[in-house]
């Protein structure tokens, strides 16, 4: 079976003014894969996720999600920039979870999870609520549906944020250091939810410093430094037997 990749980057470049951040990224993420992205701070990991999610436009190269060019429509050999409304439609299919959970503080957990399906997809509240409650159950928070974010721990808030992203039934989930802002004792519950998602076959790109998670759950691992992919492979291989000095030096600091 050679299904088309869920994400494909070919020579992706991104600059902010004079700052050249992504310097020719090539990679492929298969459907159903857990793809871990590691690298030092400032290497361009978040920028790359933001490009996949239409939050930044790339300057050169090609970036595809589920076979479609990000940001453009192709007609013959011409490319047309997508309109805002078209971008909004594409972004519905991608869930993103950030280091900071950014829940709506004035809404309960279940209302946070229902919000996008009701507002963006015009789903009925009853249908959206039913799915939201199921999702909260899936992330282990069935009993917290009526709590406001301020009444939840950081780990619980992050699990609500995951449920909120899942509520749009995305085909791809992007995680940008989802456990980095959490107290150590709260990290495990969030990683367990992500592990469950992986087992259910969700395609996930995970920027993380949790090497244990990468090793156990990851199908692929890429080490990025200074806007390039330095090393890629099976997480067990890369973490146990890194080939490049830059990878070795990074891993010696985080492992
Ligand atoms: P990482 O997630 O690997 O830590 P980032 O992708 O956040 O790295 O950032 C890579 C570099 O791009 C950093 O030097 C950062 O300052 C720069 N950068 C990110 N976003 C912007 C922006 N909107 N404008 C200017 N520079 C930016
Ligand atoms: Mg980052």
Coordinates of C-alpha atoms and ligand atoms in Angstrom, one line a residue, residues 16-17 19 21-22 39-48 50 56 176-177 207 224, ligand 1:
X16 CA 10.8 36.6 8.4
X17 CA 12.3 39.7 6.7
X19 CA 15.9 36.1 9.0
X21 CA 14.4 30.4 9.4
X22 CA 13.5 27.3 7.4
X39 CA 15.6 20.2 18.1
X40 CA 17.1 23.2 20.0
X41 CA 15.0 26.2 20.8
X42 CA 14.9 28.6 17.8
X43 CA 15.6 25.8 15.2
X44 CA 12.2 26.5 13.4
X45 CA 10.0 23.7 14.8
X46 CA 7.1 25.9 15.7
X47 CA 7.4 27.9 12.4
X48 CA 7.2 24.6 10.5
X50 CA 2.6 27.0 11.7
X56 CA 2.5 31.3 7.9
X176 CA 3.8 22.0 19.8
X177 CA 5.5 21.1 23.0
X207 CA 7.3 18.7 18.8
X224 CA 16.1 19.8 13.2
Ligands
LIG1 P1 11.5 26.6 17.7 O1 10.0 26.3 17.8 O2 12.3 25.5 17.2 O3 12.0 27.0 19.1 P2 10.6 28.9 16.2 O4 10.0 28.3 14.9 O5 9.7 29.3 17.2 O6 11.7 27.9 16.8 O7 11.5 30.1 15.8 C1 12.6 30.0 14.9 C2 13.2 31.4 14.7 O8 12.2 32.2 14.0 C3 13.5 32.2 16.0 O9 14.7 32.8 15.8 C4 12.3 33.2 16.1 O10 12.7 34.3 16.7 C5 12.0 33.4 14.6 N1 10.6 33.8 14.4 C6 9.5 33.0 14.6 N2 8.4 33.7 14.3 C7 8.8 34.9 13.9 C8 8.1 36.1 13.4 N3 6.7 36.1 13.3 N4 8.8 37.1 13.1 C9 10.1 37.1 13.2 N5 10.9 36.1 13.6 C10 10.2 35.0 14.0

